[in-house]
Structure formats: structure tokens, C-alpha cells
PDB file of C-alpha atoms in Angstrom:
ATOM      1  CA  UNK A  26       1.144  39.374  77.007  1.00  0.00           C
ATOM      2  CA  UNK A  27       1.282  40.280  73.337  1.00  0.00           C
ATOM      3  CA  UNK A  28      -1.769  39.683  71.142  1.00  0.00           C
ATOM      4  CA  UNK A  29      -1.845  37.138  68.323  1.00  0.00           C
ATOM      5  CA  UNK A  30      -2.414  39.965  65.845  1.00  0.00           C
ATOM      6  CA  UNK A  31       0.764  41.697  66.979  1.00  0.00           C
ATOM      7  CA  UNK A  32       2.758  38.464  66.674  1.00  0.00           C
ATOM      8  CA  UNK A  33       1.512  37.969  63.107  1.00  0.00           C
ATOM      9  CA  UNK A  34       2.287  41.594  62.235  1.00  0.00           C
ATOM     10  CA  UNK A  35       5.855  41.374  63.492  1.00  0.00           C
ATOM     11  CA  UNK A  36       6.615  38.105  61.714  1.00  0.00           C
ATOM     12  CA  UNK A  37       5.111  39.293  58.406  1.00  0.00           C
ATOM     13  CA  UNK A  38       6.950  42.620  58.622  1.00  0.00           C
ATOM     14  CA  UNK A  39      10.168  40.772  59.381  1.00  0.00           C
ATOM     15  CA  UNK A  40       9.604  38.551  56.337  1.00  0.00           C
ATOM     16  CA  UNK A  41       9.134  41.565  54.062  1.00  0.00           C
ATOM     17  CA  UNK A  42      12.206  43.345  55.405  1.00  0.00           C
ATOM     18  CA  UNK A  43      14.419  40.276  55.111  1.00  0.00           C
ATOM     19  CA  UNK A  44      13.068  39.718  51.619  1.00  0.00           C
ATOM     20  CA  UNK A  45      13.925  43.238  50.475  1.00  0.00           C
ATOM     21  CA  UNK A  46      17.524  42.950  51.632  1.00  0.00           C
ATOM     22  CA  UNK A  47      17.795  39.416  50.277  1.00  0.00           C
ATOM     23  CA  UNK A  48      16.466  40.437  46.859  1.00  0.00           C
ATOM     24  CA  UNK A  49      19.262  42.975  46.490  1.00  0.00           C
ATOM     25  CA  UNK A  50      21.870  40.347  47.346  1.00  0.00           C
ATOM     26  CA  UNK A  51      20.196  37.796  45.067  1.00  0.00           C
ATOM     27  CA  UNK A  52      20.187  40.263  42.174  1.00  0.00           C
ATOM     28  CA  UNK A  53      23.961  40.599  42.534  1.00  0.00           C
ATOM     29  CA  UNK A  54      24.483  36.809  42.603  1.00  0.00           C
ATOM     30  CA  UNK A  55      25.762  36.762  46.167  1.00  0.00           C
ATOM     31  CA  UNK A  56      26.122  33.476  48.093  1.00  0.00           C
ATOM     32  CA  UNK A  57      23.416  34.417  50.605  1.00  0.00           C
ATOM     33  CA  UNK A  58      20.315  35.686  48.838  1.00  0.00           C
ATOM     34  CA  UNK A  59      16.567  36.011  49.267  1.00  0.00           C
ATOM     35  CA  UNK A  60      15.786  32.841  51.208  1.00  0.00           C
ATOM     36  CA  UNK A  61      18.752  33.132  53.552  1.00  0.00           C
ATOM     37  CA  UNK A  62      17.979  36.717  54.548  1.00  0.00           C
ATOM     38  CA  UNK A  63      14.279  35.972  55.014  1.00  0.00           C
ATOM     39  CA  UNK A  64      15.067  33.006  57.256  1.00  0.00           C
ATOM     40  CA  UNK A  65      17.589  34.997  59.295  1.00  0.00           C
ATOM     41  CA  UNK A  66      15.143  37.863  59.774  1.00  0.00           C
ATOM     42  CA  UNK A  67      12.187  35.639  60.703  1.00  0.00           C
ATOM     43  CA  UNK A  68      14.300  33.495  63.007  1.00  0.00           C
ATOM     44  CA  UNK A  69      15.646  36.537  64.829  1.00  0.00           C
ATOM     45  CA  UNK A  70      12.150  37.951  65.252  1.00  0.00           C
ATOM     46  CA  UNK A  71      10.824  34.667  66.600  1.00  0.00           C
ATOM     47  CA  UNK A  72      13.690  34.329  69.064  1.00  0.00           C
ATOM     48  CA  UNK A  73      13.086  37.854  70.312  1.00  0.00           C
ATOM     49  CA  UNK A  74       9.378  37.111  70.737  1.00  0.00           C
ATOM     50  CA  UNK A  75      10.224  33.964  72.686  1.00  0.00           C
ATOM     51  CA  UNK A  76      12.741  35.900  74.786  1.00  0.00           C
ATOM     52  CA  UNK A  77      10.201  38.562  75.682  1.00  0.00           C
ATOM     53  CA  UNK A  78       6.993  36.598  76.006  1.00  0.00           C
ATOM     54  CA  UNK A  79       7.896  32.917  76.234  1.00  0.00           C
ATOM     55  CA  UNK A  80       8.921  32.950  79.886  1.00  0.00           C
ATOM     56  CA  UNK A  81       5.950  34.603  81.553  1.00  0.00           C
ATOM     57  CA  UNK A  82       4.400  33.123  84.654  1.00  0.00           C
ATOM     58  CA  UNK A  83       0.746  32.885  83.630  1.00  0.00           C
ATOM     59  CA  UNK A  84      -0.495  33.260  87.212  1.00  0.00           C
ATOM     60  CA  UNK A  85       1.559  36.257  88.264  1.00  0.00           C
ATOM     61  CA  UNK A  86       2.005  37.793  84.810  1.00  0.00           C
ATOM     62  CA  UNK A  87       5.676  38.345  85.623  1.00  0.00           C
ATOM     63  CA  UNK A  88       8.614  37.509  83.345  1.00  0.00           C
ATOM     64  CA  UNK A  89      10.622  34.593  84.756  1.00  0.00           C
ATOM     65  CA  UNK A  90      13.682  34.834  82.496  1.00  0.00           C
ATOM     66  CA  UNK A  91      16.130  37.338  81.067  1.00  0.00           C
ATOM     67  CA  UNK A  92      14.928  38.346  77.558  1.00  0.00           C
ATOM     68  CA  UNK A  93      18.415  39.483  76.556  1.00  0.00           C
ATOM     69  CA  UNK A  94      20.005  36.033  76.775  1.00  0.00           C
ATOM     70  CA  UNK A  95      18.452  34.428  73.699  1.00  0.00           C
ATOM     71  CA  UNK A  96      18.800  37.642  71.692  1.00  0.00           C
ATOM     72  CA  UNK A  97      22.505  37.780  72.538  1.00  0.00           C
ATOM     73  CA  UNK A  98      22.961  34.283  71.141  1.00  0.00           C
ATOM     74  CA  UNK A  99      21.518  35.443  67.808  1.00  0.00           C
ATOM     75  CA  UNK A 100      24.112  38.196  67.507  1.00  0.00           C
ATOM     76  CA  UNK A 101      27.018  35.838  68.181  1.00  0.00           C
ATOM     77  CA  UNK A 102      25.559  32.844  66.337  1.00  0.00           C
ATOM     78  CA  UNK A 103      24.946  34.703  63.091  1.00  0.00           C
ATOM     79  CA  UNK A 104      28.706  35.034  62.773  1.00  0.00           C
ATOM     80  CA  UNK A 105      28.998  31.358  61.873  1.00  0.00           C
ATOM     81  CA  UNK A 106      26.482  31.775  59.067  1.00  0.00           C
ATOM     82  CA  UNK A 107      28.176  34.925  57.812  1.00  0.00           C
ATOM     83  CA  UNK A 108      31.557  33.198  57.783  1.00  0.00           C
ATOM     84  CA  UNK A 109      30.214  30.775  55.195  1.00  0.00           C
ATOM     85  CA  UNK A 110      29.734  33.606  52.706  1.00  0.00           C
ATOM     86  CA  UNK A 111      33.320  34.893  52.950  1.00  0.00           C
ATOM     87  CA  UNK A 112      35.797  33.672  50.352  1.00  0.00           C
ATOM     88  CA  UNK A 113      39.482  34.570  50.442  1.00  0.00           C
ATOM     89  CA  UNK A 114      41.576  34.388  47.278  1.00  0.00           C
ATOM     90  CA  UNK A 115      45.128  35.569  47.815  1.00  0.00           C
ATOM     91  CA  UNK A 116      44.944  39.113  49.159  1.00  0.00           C
ATOM     92  CA  UNK A 117      41.343  39.555  48.058  1.00  0.00           C
ATOM     93  CA  UNK A 118      38.449  38.831  50.388  1.00  0.00           C
ATOM     94  CA  UNK A 119      34.984  38.459  48.898  1.00  0.00           C
ATOM     95  CA  UNK A 120      31.658  38.177  50.699  1.00  0.00           C
ATOM     96  CA  UNK A 121      32.197  40.580  53.593  1.00  0.00           C
ATOM     97  CA  UNK A 122      29.298  42.791  52.516  1.00  0.00           C
ATOM     98  CA  UNK A 123      26.944  39.814  52.349  1.00  0.00           C
ATOM     99  CA  UNK A 124      28.122  38.618  55.760  1.00  0.00           C
ATOM    100  CA  UNK A 125      27.494  42.100  57.147  1.00  0.00           C
ATOM    101  CA  UNK A 126      24.030  42.215  55.554  1.00  0.00           C
ATOM    102  CA  UNK A 127      23.154  38.915  57.265  1.00  0.00           C
ATOM    103  CA  UNK A 128      24.354  40.288  60.585  1.00  0.00           C
ATOM    104  CA  UNK A 129      22.381  43.516  60.303  1.00  0.00           C
ATOM    105  CA  UNK A 130      19.366  41.556  59.027  1.00  0.00           C
ATOM    106  CA  UNK A 131      19.449  39.577  62.263  1.00  0.00           C
ATOM    107  CA  UNK A 132      19.579  42.830  64.198  1.00  0.00           C
ATOM    108  CA  UNK A 133      16.588  44.186  62.294  1.00  0.00           C
ATOM    109  CA  UNK A 134      14.698  40.969  63.003  1.00  0.00           C
ATOM    110  CA  UNK A 135      15.397  41.377  66.711  1.00  0.00           C
ATOM    111  CA  UNK A 136      14.203  44.984  66.587  1.00  0.00           C
ATOM    112  CA  UNK A 137      10.948  44.031  64.862  1.00  0.00           C
ATOM    113  CA  UNK A 138      10.420  41.180  67.302  1.00  0.00           C
ATOM    114  CA  UNK A 139      10.863  43.658  70.133  1.00  0.00           C
ATOM    115  CA  UNK A 140       8.297  45.995  68.577  1.00  0.00           C
ATOM    116  CA  UNK A 141      10.903  48.651  67.811  1.00  0.00           C
ATOM    117  CA  UNK A 142       9.430  49.374  64.387  1.00  0.00           C
ATOM    118  CA  UNK A 143      11.011  52.792  63.846  1.00  0.00           C
ATOM    119  CA  UNK A 144      14.534  51.529  64.395  1.00  0.00           C
ATOM    120  CA  UNK A 145      13.955  48.419  62.307  1.00  0.00           C
ATOM    121  CA  UNK A 146      12.388  50.238  59.359  1.00  0.00           C
ATOM    122  CA  UNK A 147      14.910  53.086  59.392  1.00  0.00           C
ATOM    123  CA  UNK A 148      17.806  50.622  59.486  1.00  0.00           C
ATOM    124  CA  UNK A 149      16.258  48.678  56.605  1.00  0.00           C
ATOM    125  CA  UNK A 150      16.032  51.824  54.487  1.00  0.00           C
ATOM    126  CA  UNK A 151      19.663  52.707  55.200  1.00  0.00           C
ATOM    127  CA  UNK A 152      20.832  49.145  54.469  1.00  0.00           C
ATOM    128  CA  UNK A 153      19.004  49.060  51.127  1.00  0.00           C
ATOM    129  CA  UNK A 154      20.406  52.473  50.196  1.00  0.00           C
ATOM    130  CA  UNK A 155      23.907  51.350  51.146  1.00  0.00           C
ATOM    131  CA  UNK A 156      23.759  48.098  49.190  1.00  0.00           C
ATOM    132  CA  UNK A 157      22.066  49.525  46.103  1.00  0.00           C
ATOM    133  CA  UNK A 158      23.692  52.947  45.746  1.00  0.00           C
ATOM    134  CA  UNK A 159      27.042  53.117  47.509  1.00  0.00           C
ATOM    135  CA  UNK A 160      28.596  50.576  45.150  1.00  0.00           C
ATOM    136  CA  UNK A 161      28.160  52.863  42.126  1.00  0.00           C
ATOM    137  CA  UNK A 162      29.290  55.835  44.230  1.00  0.00           C
ATOM    138  CA  UNK A 163      32.495  53.979  45.170  1.00  0.00           C
ATOM    139  CA  UNK A 164      33.208  53.182  41.530  1.00  0.00           C
ATOM    140  CA  UNK A 165      32.889  56.852  40.577  1.00  0.00           C
ATOM    141  CA  UNK A 166      35.041  58.115  43.434  1.00  0.00           C
ATOM    142  CA  UNK A 167      37.713  55.415  43.173  1.00  0.00           C
ATOM    143  CA  UNK A 168      37.561  54.798  39.432  1.00  0.00           C
ATOM    144  CA  UNK A 169      41.295  55.501  39.050  1.00  0.00           C
ATOM    145  CA  UNK A 170      42.133  52.700  41.473  1.00  0.00           C
ATOM    146  CA  UNK A 171      39.948  49.889  40.209  1.00  0.00           C
ATOM    147  CA  UNK A 172      40.406  48.830  36.602  1.00  0.00           C
ATOM    148  CA  UNK A 173      39.741  45.822  34.403  1.00  0.00           C
ATOM    149  CA  UNK A 174      42.689  44.515  32.407  1.00  0.00           C
ATOM    150  CA  UNK A 175      42.039  42.395  29.320  1.00  0.00           C
ATOM    151  CA  UNK A 176      44.925  40.213  28.157  1.00  0.00           C
ATOM    152  CA  UNK A 177      45.179  38.143  24.968  1.00  0.00           C
ATOM    153  CA  UNK A 178      48.018  35.623  24.936  1.00  0.00           C
ATOM    154  CA  UNK A 179      49.142  32.278  23.564  1.00  0.00           C
ATOM    155  CA  UNK A 180      48.054  29.786  26.200  1.00  0.00           C
ATOM    156  CA  UNK A 181      50.790  27.819  27.925  1.00  0.00           C
ATOM    157  CA  UNK A 182      51.581  26.306  31.289  1.00  0.00           C
ATOM    158  CA  UNK A 183      52.477  28.929  33.887  1.00  0.00           C
ATOM    159  CA  UNK A 184      51.182  31.923  31.928  1.00  0.00           C
ATOM    160  CA  UNK A 185      48.666  33.113  34.526  1.00  0.00           C
ATOM    161  CA  UNK A 186      51.215  32.553  37.279  1.00  0.00           C
ATOM    162  CA  UNK A 187      53.781  34.776  35.564  1.00  0.00           C
ATOM    163  CA  UNK A 188      51.187  37.494  35.080  1.00  0.00           C
ATOM    164  CA  UNK A 189      50.265  37.240  38.759  1.00  0.00           C
ATOM    165  CA  UNK A 190      53.912  37.535  39.810  1.00  0.00           C
ATOM    166  CA  UNK A 191      54.321  40.681  37.702  1.00  0.00           C
ATOM    167  CA  UNK A 192      51.183  42.222  39.167  1.00  0.00           C
ATOM    168  CA  UNK A 193      52.443  41.458  42.656  1.00  0.00           C
ATOM    169  CA  UNK A 194      55.790  43.074  41.869  1.00  0.00           C
ATOM    170  CA  UNK A 195      53.941  46.318  41.115  1.00  0.00           C
ATOM    171  CA  UNK A 196      51.746  45.991  44.242  1.00  0.00           C
ATOM    172  CA  UNK A 197      48.654  45.457  42.108  1.00  0.00           C
ATOM    173  CA  UNK A 198      45.905  43.569  43.933  1.00  0.00           C
ATOM    174  CA  UNK A 199      43.975  40.989  41.911  1.00  0.00           C
ATOM    175  CA  UNK A 200      40.245  41.248  42.580  1.00  0.00           C
ATOM    176  CA  UNK A 201      38.961  38.646  40.145  1.00  0.00           C
ATOM    177  CA  UNK A 202      40.125  36.623  37.132  1.00  0.00           C
ATOM    178  CA  UNK A 203      37.846  35.248  34.418  1.00  0.00           C
ATOM    179  CA  UNK A 204      38.444  33.613  31.037  1.00  0.00           C
ATOM    180  CA  UNK A 205      36.590  35.448  28.287  1.00  0.00           C
ATOM    181  CA  UNK A 206      37.379  33.150  25.360  1.00  0.00           C
ATOM    182  CA  UNK A 207      39.736  30.601  23.841  1.00  0.00           C
ATOM    183  CA  UNK A 208      40.408  30.232  20.122  1.00  0.00           C
ATOM    184  CA  UNK A 209      42.734  28.319  17.798  1.00  0.00           C
ATOM    185  CA  UNK A 210      45.096  30.588  15.841  1.00  0.00           C
ATOM    186  CA  UNK A 211      45.421  28.054  13.022  1.00  0.00           C
ATOM    187  CA  UNK A 212      48.934  27.005  14.010  1.00  0.00           C
ATOM    188  CA  UNK A 213      47.899  24.578  16.702  1.00  0.00           C
ATOM    189  CA  UNK A 214      48.188  27.210  19.420  1.00  0.00           C
ATOM    190  CA  UNK A 215      45.353  28.383  21.641  1.00  0.00           C
ATOM    191  CA  UNK A 216      44.747  32.104  22.051  1.00  0.00           C
ATOM    192  CA  UNK A 217      43.510  32.767  25.566  1.00  0.00           C
ATOM    193  CA  UNK A 218      41.685  36.012  26.348  1.00  0.00           C
ATOM    194  CA  UNK A 219      41.362  36.702  30.051  1.00  0.00           C
ATOM    195  CA  UNK A 220      39.829  39.521  32.068  1.00  0.00           C
ATOM    196  CA  UNK A 221      41.520  40.546  35.322  1.00  0.00           C
ATOM    197  CA  UNK A 222      39.919  43.002  37.738  1.00  0.00           C
ATOM    198  CA  UNK A 223      42.675  44.785  39.637  1.00  0.00           C
ATOM    199  CA  UNK A 224      43.286  47.507  42.197  1.00  0.00           C
ATOM    200  CA  UNK A 225      46.100  49.812  41.163  1.00  0.00           C
ATOM    201  CA  UNK A 226      48.411  51.626  43.584  1.00  0.00           C
ATOM    202  CA  UNK A 227      48.168  55.398  43.247  1.00  0.00           C
ATOM    203  CA  UNK A 228      51.817  55.913  42.280  1.00  0.00           C
ATOM    204  CA  UNK A 229      52.072  53.227  39.563  1.00  0.00           C
ATOM    205  CA  UNK A 230      53.768  54.068  36.267  1.00  0.00           C
ATOM    206  CA  UNK A 231      51.482  52.401  33.730  1.00  0.00           C
ATOM    207  CA  UNK A 232      53.850  52.907  30.795  1.00  0.00           C
ATOM    208  CA  UNK A 233      56.585  50.941  32.543  1.00  0.00           C
ATOM    209  CA  UNK A 234      54.082  48.321  33.680  1.00  0.00           C
ATOM    210  CA  UNK A 235      52.852  47.681  30.137  1.00  0.00           C
ATOM    211  CA  UNK A 236      56.434  47.457  28.877  1.00  0.00           C
ATOM    212  CA  UNK A 237      57.090  44.757  31.459  1.00  0.00           C
ATOM    213  CA  UNK A 238      53.942  42.764  30.769  1.00  0.00           C
ATOM    214  CA  UNK A 239      54.780  42.546  27.068  1.00  0.00           C
ATOM    215  CA  UNK A 240      58.082  40.925  28.035  1.00  0.00           C
ATOM    216  CA  UNK A 241      56.155  37.870  29.244  1.00  0.00           C
ATOM    217  CA  UNK A 242      56.409  35.139  26.635  1.00  0.00           C
ATOM    218  CA  UNK A 243      53.186  34.753  24.646  1.00  0.00           C
ATOM    219  CA  UNK A 244      51.510  38.067  25.470  1.00  0.00           C
ATOM    220  CA  UNK A 245      49.831  39.422  22.336  1.00  0.00           C
ATOM    221  CA  UNK A 246      47.694  42.327  23.500  1.00  0.00           C
ATOM    222  CA  UNK A 247      46.759  44.072  26.739  1.00  0.00           C
ATOM    223  CA  UNK A 248      44.324  46.879  27.403  1.00  0.00           C
ATOM    224  CA  UNK A 249      42.152  48.418  30.060  1.00  0.00           C
ATOM    225  CA  UNK A 250      38.457  48.028  29.300  1.00  0.00           C
ATOM    226  CA  UNK A 251      35.751  50.402  30.433  1.00  0.00           C
ATOM    227  CA  UNK A 252      32.983  49.248  32.765  1.00  0.00           C
ATOM    228  CA  UNK A 253      29.537  50.752  32.776  1.00  0.00           C
TER     229      UNK A 253
END
């Protein structure tokens, strides 16, 4: 049987690891943050401990159950939790990275609960490196594909829809849309400034695209803005 000290060590280590991954997600305002990752990690560790040491026959000292059964349920069950973080808007899917981080966090918790510290700690380091650094690396490598388009236009019914149709015609994927500001132009009309994050196809002719977007009624100004 495992000692009480070892049980405490594994649960505390699991808490720290889940917290580190959760802090990164929390800092990026993701739907599953610090508390969720900590709970997933601790829960997975506890289930692994129960799987390994909760079914011992005290007289014979032999295990009376299969330790893999409960652990297997964690791997499949975490999918339901991860699904709650995934949001689909048109062709854009958001939250997959957070869902994956929850899944791997459960795996790390199982590893720590099993006493496989090297695998758990090494995986944690790789996960943190992936979440914290690969995002900026992707932006540098694929900076010609992902751009942010700022549009100022006279607000009217159907404006955003027409812009979306034009973007779709040029096979431009919409990643996110946000309203930066609204202002009165003094003539009773509202000037709407919106910010659209898009993914451009490699072969797009931007000159032709901008000519087309200015044909939309009410468009005043469009430009790509730089992101740090």
C-alpha cells in the first residue's frame, strides 16, 4: 500500500501542475481557466489513486480490481467537459486548444496519481511551452495569412451581412468580429467602426478585394491594422 505522505505529495503536485496550465489559460481569458484545470488534474490523480490502491484485499495484500478501468473512464469522460469549451461560429471553431489542454491535464493527473513523475512533469513543461510560446511563433510564421481588418462605415441594417458575403466570395475566413466604436456624424447617421480578424487565402488579390468592399453602400474607410 502507498503511504499517506506519498498520497499527499501526489495530490499537491497535481494541484500545482493543474494550476500552472490553468493560469496560462486564465491569462488568455479562455472559458476553462485556473479552477477548472486544477479540479481536472486533482480529480484525475484521485481516481488513479483509487484505481491502484482502493481495491486491495487487506488480508492478502492483493489487488482485487483492474486499475485501468476507472482511469479509462477519465480519458473518455473529460471529452464532455472539453466539449463545453468549444464554440463554433460559421467556419471558425474556437476553444479547441482549451479543450485539448483539459484533456492533457487529465492525462498528467493520471500520471502523477500513478507515481509516474518524470512523464507528468515533462509533459507539463511541454504543454506550458506550447501554450505560451507557439502562439507567437505561429503569428510570425503565418503573419501573411492572418490579418485584422478595420472598417468604418455608416451603420445600417444588413451592413455586416453584406461584408460577410463579400468575404465569403473571396474565400476569406472570419475569425472574430468586434465593434470598436460608434459615433454620430452630425447628420443623424451613426458611424460604426468594426474590427474583423480574418484568414486570407494565399492567392488573394487585395487590390481587387478593396475595390469591391468600397462598392458596399456606406463603407467609408478600410485598412489592415498591425498587431503586436
